[in-house]
Coordinates of N, CA, C and O in Angstrom, one line a residue:
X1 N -40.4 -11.8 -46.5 CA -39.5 -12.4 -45.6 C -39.5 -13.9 -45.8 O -40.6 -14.5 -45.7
X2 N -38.4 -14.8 -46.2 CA -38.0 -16.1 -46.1 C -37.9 -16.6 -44.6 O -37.8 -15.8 -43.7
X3 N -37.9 -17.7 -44.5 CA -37.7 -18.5 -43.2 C -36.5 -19.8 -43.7 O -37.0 -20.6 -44.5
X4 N -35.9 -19.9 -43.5 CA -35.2 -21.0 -43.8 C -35.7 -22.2 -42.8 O -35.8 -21.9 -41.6
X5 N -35.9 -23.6 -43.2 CA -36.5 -24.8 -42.6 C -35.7 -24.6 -41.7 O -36.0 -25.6 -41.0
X6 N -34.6 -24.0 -40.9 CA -33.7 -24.3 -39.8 C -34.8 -23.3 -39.1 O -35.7 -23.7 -38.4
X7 N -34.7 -22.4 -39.2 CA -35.9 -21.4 -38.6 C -36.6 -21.7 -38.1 O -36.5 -21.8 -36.9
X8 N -38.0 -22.2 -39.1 CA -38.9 -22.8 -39.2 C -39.0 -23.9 -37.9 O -39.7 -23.9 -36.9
X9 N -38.3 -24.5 -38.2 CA -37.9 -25.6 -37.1 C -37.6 -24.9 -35.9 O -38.6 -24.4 -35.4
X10 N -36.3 -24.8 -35.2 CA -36.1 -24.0 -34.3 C -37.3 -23.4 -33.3 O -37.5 -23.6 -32.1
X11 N -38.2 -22.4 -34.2 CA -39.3 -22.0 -33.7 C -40.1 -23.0 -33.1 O -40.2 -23.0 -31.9
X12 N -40.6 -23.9 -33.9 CA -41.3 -25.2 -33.8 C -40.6 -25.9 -32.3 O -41.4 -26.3 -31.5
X13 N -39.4 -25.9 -32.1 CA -38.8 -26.8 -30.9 C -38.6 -26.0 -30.1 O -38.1 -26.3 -29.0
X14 N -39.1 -24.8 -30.5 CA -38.7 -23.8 -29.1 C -40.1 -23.6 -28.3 O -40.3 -23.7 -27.1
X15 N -41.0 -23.2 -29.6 CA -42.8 -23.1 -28.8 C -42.9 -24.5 -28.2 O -43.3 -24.5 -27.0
X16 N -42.7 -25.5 -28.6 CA -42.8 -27.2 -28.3 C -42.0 -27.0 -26.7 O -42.7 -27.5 -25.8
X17 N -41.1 -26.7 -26.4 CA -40.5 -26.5 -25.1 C -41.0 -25.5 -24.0 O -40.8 -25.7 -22.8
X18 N -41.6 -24.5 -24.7 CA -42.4 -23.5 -23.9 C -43.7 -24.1 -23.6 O -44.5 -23.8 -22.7
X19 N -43.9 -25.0 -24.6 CA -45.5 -25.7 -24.1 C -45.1 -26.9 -22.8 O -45.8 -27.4 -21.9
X20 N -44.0 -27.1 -22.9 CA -43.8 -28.4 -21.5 C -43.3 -27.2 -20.4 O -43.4 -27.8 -19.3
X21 N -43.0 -26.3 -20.3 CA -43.1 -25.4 -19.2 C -41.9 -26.0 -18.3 O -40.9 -26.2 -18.9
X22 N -41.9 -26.2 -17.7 CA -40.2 -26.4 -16.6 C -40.4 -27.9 -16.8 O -39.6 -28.5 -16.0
X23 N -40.9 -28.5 -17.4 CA -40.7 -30.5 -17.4 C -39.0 -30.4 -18.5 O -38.4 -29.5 -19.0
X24 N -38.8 -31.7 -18.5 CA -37.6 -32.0 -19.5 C -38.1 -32.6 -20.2 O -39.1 -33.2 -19.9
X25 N -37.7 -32.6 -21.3 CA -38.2 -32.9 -22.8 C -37.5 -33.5 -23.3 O -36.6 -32.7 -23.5
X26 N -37.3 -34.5 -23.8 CA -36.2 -35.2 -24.7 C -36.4 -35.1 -26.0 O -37.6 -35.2 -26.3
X27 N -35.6 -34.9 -26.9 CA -35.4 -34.6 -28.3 C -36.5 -35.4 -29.1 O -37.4 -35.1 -30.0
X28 N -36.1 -36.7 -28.5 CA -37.3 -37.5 -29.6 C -38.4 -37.2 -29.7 O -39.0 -37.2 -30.7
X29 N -38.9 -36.8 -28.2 CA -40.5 -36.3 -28.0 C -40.5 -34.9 -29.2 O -41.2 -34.9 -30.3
X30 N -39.8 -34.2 -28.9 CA -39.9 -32.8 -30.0 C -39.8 -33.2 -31.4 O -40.1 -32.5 -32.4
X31 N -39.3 -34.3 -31.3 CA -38.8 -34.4 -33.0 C -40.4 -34.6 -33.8 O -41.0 -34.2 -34.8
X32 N -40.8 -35.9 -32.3 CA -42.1 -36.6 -33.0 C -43.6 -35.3 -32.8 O -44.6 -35.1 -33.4
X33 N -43.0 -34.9 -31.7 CA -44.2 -33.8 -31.3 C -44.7 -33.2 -32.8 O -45.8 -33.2 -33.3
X34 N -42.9 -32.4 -33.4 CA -43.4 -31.4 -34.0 C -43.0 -31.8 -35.9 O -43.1 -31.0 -36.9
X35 N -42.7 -32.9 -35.7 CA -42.6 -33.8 -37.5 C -41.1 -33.1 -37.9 O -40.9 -32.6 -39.0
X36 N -40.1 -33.1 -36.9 CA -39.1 -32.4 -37.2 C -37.6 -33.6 -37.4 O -37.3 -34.4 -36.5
X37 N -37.2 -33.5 -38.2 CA -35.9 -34.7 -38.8 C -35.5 -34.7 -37.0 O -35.7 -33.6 -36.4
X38 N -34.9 -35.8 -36.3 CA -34.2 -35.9 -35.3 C -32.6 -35.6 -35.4 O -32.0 -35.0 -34.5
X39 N -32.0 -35.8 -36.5 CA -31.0 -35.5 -36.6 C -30.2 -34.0 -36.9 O -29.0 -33.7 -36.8
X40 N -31.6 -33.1 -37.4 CA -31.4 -31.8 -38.1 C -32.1 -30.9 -36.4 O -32.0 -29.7 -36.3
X41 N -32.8 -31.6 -35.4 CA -33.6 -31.5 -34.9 C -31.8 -31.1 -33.5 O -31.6 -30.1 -32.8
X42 N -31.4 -31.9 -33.5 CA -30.2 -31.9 -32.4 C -29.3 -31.0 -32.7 O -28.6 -30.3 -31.9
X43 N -29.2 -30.8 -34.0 CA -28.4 -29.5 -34.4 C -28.9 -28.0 -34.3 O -28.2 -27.0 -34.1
X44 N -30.3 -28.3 -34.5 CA -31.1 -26.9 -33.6 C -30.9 -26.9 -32.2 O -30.4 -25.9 -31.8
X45 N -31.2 -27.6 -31.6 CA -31.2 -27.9 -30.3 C -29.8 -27.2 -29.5 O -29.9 -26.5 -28.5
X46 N -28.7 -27.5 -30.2 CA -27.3 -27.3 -30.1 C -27.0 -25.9 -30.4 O -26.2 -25.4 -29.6
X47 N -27.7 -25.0 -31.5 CA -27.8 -23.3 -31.5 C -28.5 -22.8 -30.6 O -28.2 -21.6 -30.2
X48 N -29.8 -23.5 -29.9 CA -30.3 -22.9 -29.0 C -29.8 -22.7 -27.7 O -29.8 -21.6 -27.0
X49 N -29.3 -23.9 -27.3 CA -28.1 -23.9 -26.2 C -27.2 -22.9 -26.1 O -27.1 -22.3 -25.0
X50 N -26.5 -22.7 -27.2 CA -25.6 -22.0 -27.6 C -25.7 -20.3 -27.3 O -24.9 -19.5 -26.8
X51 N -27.5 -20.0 -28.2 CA -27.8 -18.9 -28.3 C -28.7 -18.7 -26.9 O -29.7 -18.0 -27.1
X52 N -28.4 -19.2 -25.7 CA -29.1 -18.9 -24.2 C -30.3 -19.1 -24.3 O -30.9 -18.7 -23.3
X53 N -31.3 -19.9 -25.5 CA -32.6 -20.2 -25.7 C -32.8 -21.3 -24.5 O -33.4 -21.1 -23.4
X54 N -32.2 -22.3 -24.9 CA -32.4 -23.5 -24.2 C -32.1 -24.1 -23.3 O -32.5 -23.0 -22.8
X55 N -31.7 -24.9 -22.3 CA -30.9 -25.8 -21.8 C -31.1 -27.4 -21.6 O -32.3 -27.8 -21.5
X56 N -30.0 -28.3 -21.6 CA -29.9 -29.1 -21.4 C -29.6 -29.6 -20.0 O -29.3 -28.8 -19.1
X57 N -29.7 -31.3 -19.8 CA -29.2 -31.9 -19.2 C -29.1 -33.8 -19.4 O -30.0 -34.3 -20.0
X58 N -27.9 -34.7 -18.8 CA -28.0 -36.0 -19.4 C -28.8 -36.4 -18.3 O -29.1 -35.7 -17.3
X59 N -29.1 -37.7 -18.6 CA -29.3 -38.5 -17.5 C -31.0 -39.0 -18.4 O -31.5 -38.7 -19.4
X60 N -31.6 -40.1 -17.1 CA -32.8 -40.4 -17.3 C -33.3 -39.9 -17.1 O -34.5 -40.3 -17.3
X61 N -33.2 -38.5 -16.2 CA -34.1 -37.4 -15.9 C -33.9 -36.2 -16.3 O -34.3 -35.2 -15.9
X62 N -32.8 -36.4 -17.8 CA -32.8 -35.4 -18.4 C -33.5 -35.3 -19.5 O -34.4 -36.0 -19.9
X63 N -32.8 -34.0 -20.2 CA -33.8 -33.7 -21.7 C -33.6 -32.4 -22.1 O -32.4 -32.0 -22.0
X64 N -34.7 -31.3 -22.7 CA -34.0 -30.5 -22.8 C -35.0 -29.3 -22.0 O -36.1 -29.9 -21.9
X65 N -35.2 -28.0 -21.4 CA -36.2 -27.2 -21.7 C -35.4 -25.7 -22.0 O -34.3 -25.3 -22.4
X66 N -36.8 -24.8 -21.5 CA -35.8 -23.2 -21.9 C -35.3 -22.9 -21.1 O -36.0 -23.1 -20.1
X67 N -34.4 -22.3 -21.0 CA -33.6 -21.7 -20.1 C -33.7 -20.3 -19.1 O -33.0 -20.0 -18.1
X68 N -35.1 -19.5 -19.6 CA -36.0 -18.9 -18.9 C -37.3 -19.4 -19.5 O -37.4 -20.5 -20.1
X69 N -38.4 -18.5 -19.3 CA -39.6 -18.8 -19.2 C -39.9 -18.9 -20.3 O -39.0 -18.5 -21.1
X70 N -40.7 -19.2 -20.7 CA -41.4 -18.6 -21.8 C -41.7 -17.3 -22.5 O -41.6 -16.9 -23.6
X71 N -42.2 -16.9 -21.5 CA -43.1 -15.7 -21.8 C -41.7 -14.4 -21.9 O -42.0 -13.4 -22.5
X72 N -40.7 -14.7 -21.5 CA -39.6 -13.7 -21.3 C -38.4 -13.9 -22.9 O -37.4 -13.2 -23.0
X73 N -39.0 -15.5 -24.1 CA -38.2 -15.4 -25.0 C -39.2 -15.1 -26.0 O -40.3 -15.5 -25.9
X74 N -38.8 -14.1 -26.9 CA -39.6 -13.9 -28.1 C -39.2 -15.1 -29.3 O -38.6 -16.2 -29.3
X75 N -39.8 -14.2 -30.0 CA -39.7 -15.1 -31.7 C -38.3 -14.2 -32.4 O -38.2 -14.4 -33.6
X76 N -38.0 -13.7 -32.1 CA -36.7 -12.8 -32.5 C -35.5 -13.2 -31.7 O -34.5 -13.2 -32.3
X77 N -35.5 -13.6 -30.6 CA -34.7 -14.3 -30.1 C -34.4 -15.2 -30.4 O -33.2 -15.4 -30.2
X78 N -35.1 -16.2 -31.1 CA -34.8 -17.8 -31.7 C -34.0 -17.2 -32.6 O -32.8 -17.1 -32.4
X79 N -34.8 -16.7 -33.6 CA -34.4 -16.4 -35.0 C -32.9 -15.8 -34.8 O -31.9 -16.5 -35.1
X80 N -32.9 -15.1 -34.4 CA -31.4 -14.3 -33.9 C -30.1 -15.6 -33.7 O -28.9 -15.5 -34.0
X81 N -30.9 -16.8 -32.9 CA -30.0 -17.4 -31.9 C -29.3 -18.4 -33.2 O -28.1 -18.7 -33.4
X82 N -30.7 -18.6 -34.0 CA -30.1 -19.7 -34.9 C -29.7 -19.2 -35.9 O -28.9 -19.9 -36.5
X83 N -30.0 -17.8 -36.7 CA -29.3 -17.1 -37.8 C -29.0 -15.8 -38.0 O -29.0 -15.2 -39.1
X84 N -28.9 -15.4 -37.0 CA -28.6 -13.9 -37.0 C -29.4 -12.8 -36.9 O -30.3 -12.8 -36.1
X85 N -29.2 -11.5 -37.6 CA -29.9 -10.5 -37.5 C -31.4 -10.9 -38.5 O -31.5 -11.8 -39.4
X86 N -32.4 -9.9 -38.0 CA -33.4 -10.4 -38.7 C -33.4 -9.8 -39.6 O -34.1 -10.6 -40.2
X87 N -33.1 -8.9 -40.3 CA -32.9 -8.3 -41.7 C -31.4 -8.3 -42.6 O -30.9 -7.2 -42.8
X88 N -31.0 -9.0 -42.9 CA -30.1 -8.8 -43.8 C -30.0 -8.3 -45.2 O -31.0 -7.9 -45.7
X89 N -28.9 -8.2 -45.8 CA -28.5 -8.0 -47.2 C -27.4 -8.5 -47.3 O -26.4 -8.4 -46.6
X90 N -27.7 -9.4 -48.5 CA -26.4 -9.9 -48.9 C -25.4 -10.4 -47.9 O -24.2 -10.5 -48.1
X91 N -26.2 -10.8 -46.6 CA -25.2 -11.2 -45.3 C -24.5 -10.0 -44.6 O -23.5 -10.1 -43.9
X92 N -25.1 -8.8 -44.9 CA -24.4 -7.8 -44.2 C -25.9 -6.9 -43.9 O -26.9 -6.9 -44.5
X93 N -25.6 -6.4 -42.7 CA -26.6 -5.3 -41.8 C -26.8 -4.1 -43.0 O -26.0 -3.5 -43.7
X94 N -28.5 -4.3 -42.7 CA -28.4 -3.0 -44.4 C -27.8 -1.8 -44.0 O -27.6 -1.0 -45.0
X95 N -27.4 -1.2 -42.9 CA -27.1 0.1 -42.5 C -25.7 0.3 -43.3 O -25.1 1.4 -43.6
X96 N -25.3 -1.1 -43.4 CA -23.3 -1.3 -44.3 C -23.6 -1.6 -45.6 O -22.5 -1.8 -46.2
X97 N -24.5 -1.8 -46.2 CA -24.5 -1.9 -47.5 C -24.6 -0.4 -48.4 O -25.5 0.4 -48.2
X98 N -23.9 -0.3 -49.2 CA -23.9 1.2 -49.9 C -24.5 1.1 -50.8 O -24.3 0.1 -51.5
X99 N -25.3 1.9 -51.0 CA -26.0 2.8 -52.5 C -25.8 3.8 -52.6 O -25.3 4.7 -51.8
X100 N -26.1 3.9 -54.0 CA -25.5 5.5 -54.7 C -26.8 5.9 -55.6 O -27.6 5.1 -56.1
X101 N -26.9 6.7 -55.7 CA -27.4 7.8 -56.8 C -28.9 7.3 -56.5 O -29.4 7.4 -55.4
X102 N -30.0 6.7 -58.0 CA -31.4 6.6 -57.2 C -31.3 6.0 -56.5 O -31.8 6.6 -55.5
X103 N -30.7 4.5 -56.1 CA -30.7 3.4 -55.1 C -30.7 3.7 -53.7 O -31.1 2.9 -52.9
X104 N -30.1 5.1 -53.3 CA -29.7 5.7 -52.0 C -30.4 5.0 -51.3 O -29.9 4.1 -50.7
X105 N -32.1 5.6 -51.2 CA -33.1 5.6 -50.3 C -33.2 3.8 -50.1 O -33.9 3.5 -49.1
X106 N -32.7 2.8 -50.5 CA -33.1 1.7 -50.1 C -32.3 0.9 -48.9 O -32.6 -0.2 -48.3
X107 N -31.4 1.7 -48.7 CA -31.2 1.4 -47.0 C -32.6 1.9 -46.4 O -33.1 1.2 -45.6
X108 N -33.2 3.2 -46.8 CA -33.8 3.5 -45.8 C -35.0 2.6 -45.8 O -35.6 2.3 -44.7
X109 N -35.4 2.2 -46.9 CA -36.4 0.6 -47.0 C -36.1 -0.2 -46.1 O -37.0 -0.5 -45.3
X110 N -34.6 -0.8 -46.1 CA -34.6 -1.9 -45.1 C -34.7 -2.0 -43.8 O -35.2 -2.9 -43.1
X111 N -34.1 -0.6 -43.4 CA -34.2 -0.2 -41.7 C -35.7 -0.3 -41.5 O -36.2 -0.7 -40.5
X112 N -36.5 0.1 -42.6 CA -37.9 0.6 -42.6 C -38.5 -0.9 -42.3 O -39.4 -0.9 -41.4
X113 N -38.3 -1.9 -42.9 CA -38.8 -3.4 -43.2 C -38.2 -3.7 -41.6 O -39.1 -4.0 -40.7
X114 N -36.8 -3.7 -41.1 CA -36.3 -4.1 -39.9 C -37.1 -4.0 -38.8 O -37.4 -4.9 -38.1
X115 N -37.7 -2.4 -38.6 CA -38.2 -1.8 -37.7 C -39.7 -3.0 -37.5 O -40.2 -3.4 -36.4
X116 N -40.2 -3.1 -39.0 CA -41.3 -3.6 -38.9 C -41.6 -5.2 -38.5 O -42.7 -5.6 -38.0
X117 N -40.4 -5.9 -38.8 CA -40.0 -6.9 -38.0 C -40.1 -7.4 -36.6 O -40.7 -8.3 -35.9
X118 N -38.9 -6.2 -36.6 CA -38.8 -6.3 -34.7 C -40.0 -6.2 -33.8 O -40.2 -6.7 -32.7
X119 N -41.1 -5.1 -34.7 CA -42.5 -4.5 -33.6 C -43.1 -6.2 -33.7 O -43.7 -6.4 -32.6
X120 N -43.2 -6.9 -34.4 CA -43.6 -7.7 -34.3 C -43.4 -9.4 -33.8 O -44.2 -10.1 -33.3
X121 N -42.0 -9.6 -34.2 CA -41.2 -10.9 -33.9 C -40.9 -10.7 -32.4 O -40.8 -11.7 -31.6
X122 N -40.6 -9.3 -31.9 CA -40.0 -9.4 -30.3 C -41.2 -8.8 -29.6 O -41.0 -8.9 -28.4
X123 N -42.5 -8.1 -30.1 CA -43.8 -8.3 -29.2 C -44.6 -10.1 -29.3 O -45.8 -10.2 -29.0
X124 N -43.9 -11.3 -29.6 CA -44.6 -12.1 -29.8 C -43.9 -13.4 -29.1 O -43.3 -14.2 -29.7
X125 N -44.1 -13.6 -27.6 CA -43.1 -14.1 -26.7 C -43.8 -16.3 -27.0 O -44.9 -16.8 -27.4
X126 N -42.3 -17.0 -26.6 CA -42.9 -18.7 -27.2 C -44.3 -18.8 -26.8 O -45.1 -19.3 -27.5
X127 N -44.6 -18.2 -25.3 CA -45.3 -18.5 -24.6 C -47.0 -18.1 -25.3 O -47.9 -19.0 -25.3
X128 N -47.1 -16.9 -25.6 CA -48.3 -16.5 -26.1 C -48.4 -17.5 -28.0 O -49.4 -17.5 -28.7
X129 N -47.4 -17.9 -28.1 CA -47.6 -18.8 -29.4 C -48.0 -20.1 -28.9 O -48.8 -20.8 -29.6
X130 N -47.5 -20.5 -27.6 CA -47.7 -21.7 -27.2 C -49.1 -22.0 -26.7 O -49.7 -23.1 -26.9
X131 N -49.5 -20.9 -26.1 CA -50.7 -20.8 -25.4 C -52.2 -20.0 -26.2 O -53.3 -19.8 -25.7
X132 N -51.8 -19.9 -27.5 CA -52.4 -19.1 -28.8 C -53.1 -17.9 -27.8 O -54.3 -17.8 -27.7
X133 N -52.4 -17.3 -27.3 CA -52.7 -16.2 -27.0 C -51.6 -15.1 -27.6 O -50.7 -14.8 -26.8
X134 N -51.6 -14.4 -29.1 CA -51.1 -13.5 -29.5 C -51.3 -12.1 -28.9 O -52.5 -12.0 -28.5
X135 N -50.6 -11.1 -28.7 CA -50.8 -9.8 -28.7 C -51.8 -9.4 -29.2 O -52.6 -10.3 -29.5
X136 N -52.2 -8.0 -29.5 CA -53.2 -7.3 -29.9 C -53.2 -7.2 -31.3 O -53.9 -7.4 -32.2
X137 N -51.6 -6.4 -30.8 CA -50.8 -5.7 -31.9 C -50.9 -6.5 -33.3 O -51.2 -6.1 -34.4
X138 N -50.6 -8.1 -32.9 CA -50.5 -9.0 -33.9 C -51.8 -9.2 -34.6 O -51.8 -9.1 -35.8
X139 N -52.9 -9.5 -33.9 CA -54.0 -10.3 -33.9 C -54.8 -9.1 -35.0 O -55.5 -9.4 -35.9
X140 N -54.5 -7.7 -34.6 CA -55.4 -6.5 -35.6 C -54.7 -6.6 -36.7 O -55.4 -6.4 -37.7
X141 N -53.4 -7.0 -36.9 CA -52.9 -7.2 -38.4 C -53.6 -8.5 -39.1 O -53.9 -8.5 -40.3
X142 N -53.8 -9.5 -38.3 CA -54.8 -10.5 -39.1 C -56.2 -10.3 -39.7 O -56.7 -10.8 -40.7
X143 N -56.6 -9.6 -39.1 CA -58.1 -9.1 -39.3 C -58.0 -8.4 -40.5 O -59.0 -8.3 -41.3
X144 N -57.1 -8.0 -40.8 CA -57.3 -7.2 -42.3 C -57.6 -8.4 -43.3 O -56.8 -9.3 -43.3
X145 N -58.5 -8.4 -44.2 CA -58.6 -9.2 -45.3 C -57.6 -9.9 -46.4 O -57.7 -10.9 -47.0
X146 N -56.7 -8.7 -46.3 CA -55.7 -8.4 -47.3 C -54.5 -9.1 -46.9 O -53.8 -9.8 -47.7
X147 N -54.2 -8.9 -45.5 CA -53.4 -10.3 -45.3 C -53.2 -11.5 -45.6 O -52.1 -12.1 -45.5
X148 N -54.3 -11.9 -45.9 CA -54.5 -13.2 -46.3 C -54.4 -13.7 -47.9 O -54.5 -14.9 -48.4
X149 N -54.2 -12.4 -48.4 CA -53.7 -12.9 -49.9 C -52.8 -13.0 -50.7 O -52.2 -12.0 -51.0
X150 N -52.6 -13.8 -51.2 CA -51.6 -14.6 -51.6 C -50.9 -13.6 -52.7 O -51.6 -12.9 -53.5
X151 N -49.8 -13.6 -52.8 CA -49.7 -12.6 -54.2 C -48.7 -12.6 -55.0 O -48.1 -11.6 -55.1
X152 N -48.3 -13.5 -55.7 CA -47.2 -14.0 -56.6 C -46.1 -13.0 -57.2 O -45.2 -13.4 -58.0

């Protein structure tokens, strides 16, 4: 799985917003909080809005925070908000991409990879990232040794 730095980011300004909890947050604070470009940083900010992650407001008592709780957005919701489905091919849902002959079975790969995704990205809410309290679910996949290695 790739993350594109918009991702990457995004995530970063979303857990960063779940950690101020109902306060407002102004952009700059997030930018500097989380070492994120300010100007690439407003453009996320602007999909999040968009994608019911966030909200705004102006003023000197504005800024930005989430638009529910924390604990009620996952990490699949960002992702979704700022790029779509979490498994693609070639910009298309693998279930529409065709194979023929041996290749068949590799839709069934990707649904297979999707599935494995979702159990994870949407059991894993800003809140428990913000507050480093992961799931279980998550936390027993660390423990394996093998996780942790690197593999070119």
């Amino acid at each position: 799985m790739r993350l594109s730095a918009r991702v990457d980011y995004a995530l970063r300004a979303a857990v960063a917003l779940a950690g101020y909890g109902e306060r407002w947050v102004s952009a700059e604070q997030i930018a500097e909080d989380q070492g994120i470009p300010r100007k690439f940083l407003e453009s996320i900010l602007l999909q999040l809005r968009r994608g019911g992650i966030a909200t705004s407001k102006r003023g000197s008592e504005g800024g930005h925070q989430l638009a529910r709780p924390g604990d009620q957005i996952s990490l699949a919701d960002v992702i979704r908000a700022v790029d779509g489905p979490l498994v693609g091919v070639r910009g298309e849902r693998p279930e529409q991409v065709p194979y023929s002959g041996t290749a068949t079975a590799m839709t069934n790969v990707w649904i297979a990879l999707r599935v494995s995704e979702r159990n994870i990205l949407e059991s894993v809410s800003l809140a428990a990232v913000a507050n480093d309290d992961l799931p279980t679910s998550v936390t027993k996949l660390l423990e394996d040794p093998d996780a942790w290695v690197i593999r070119d």
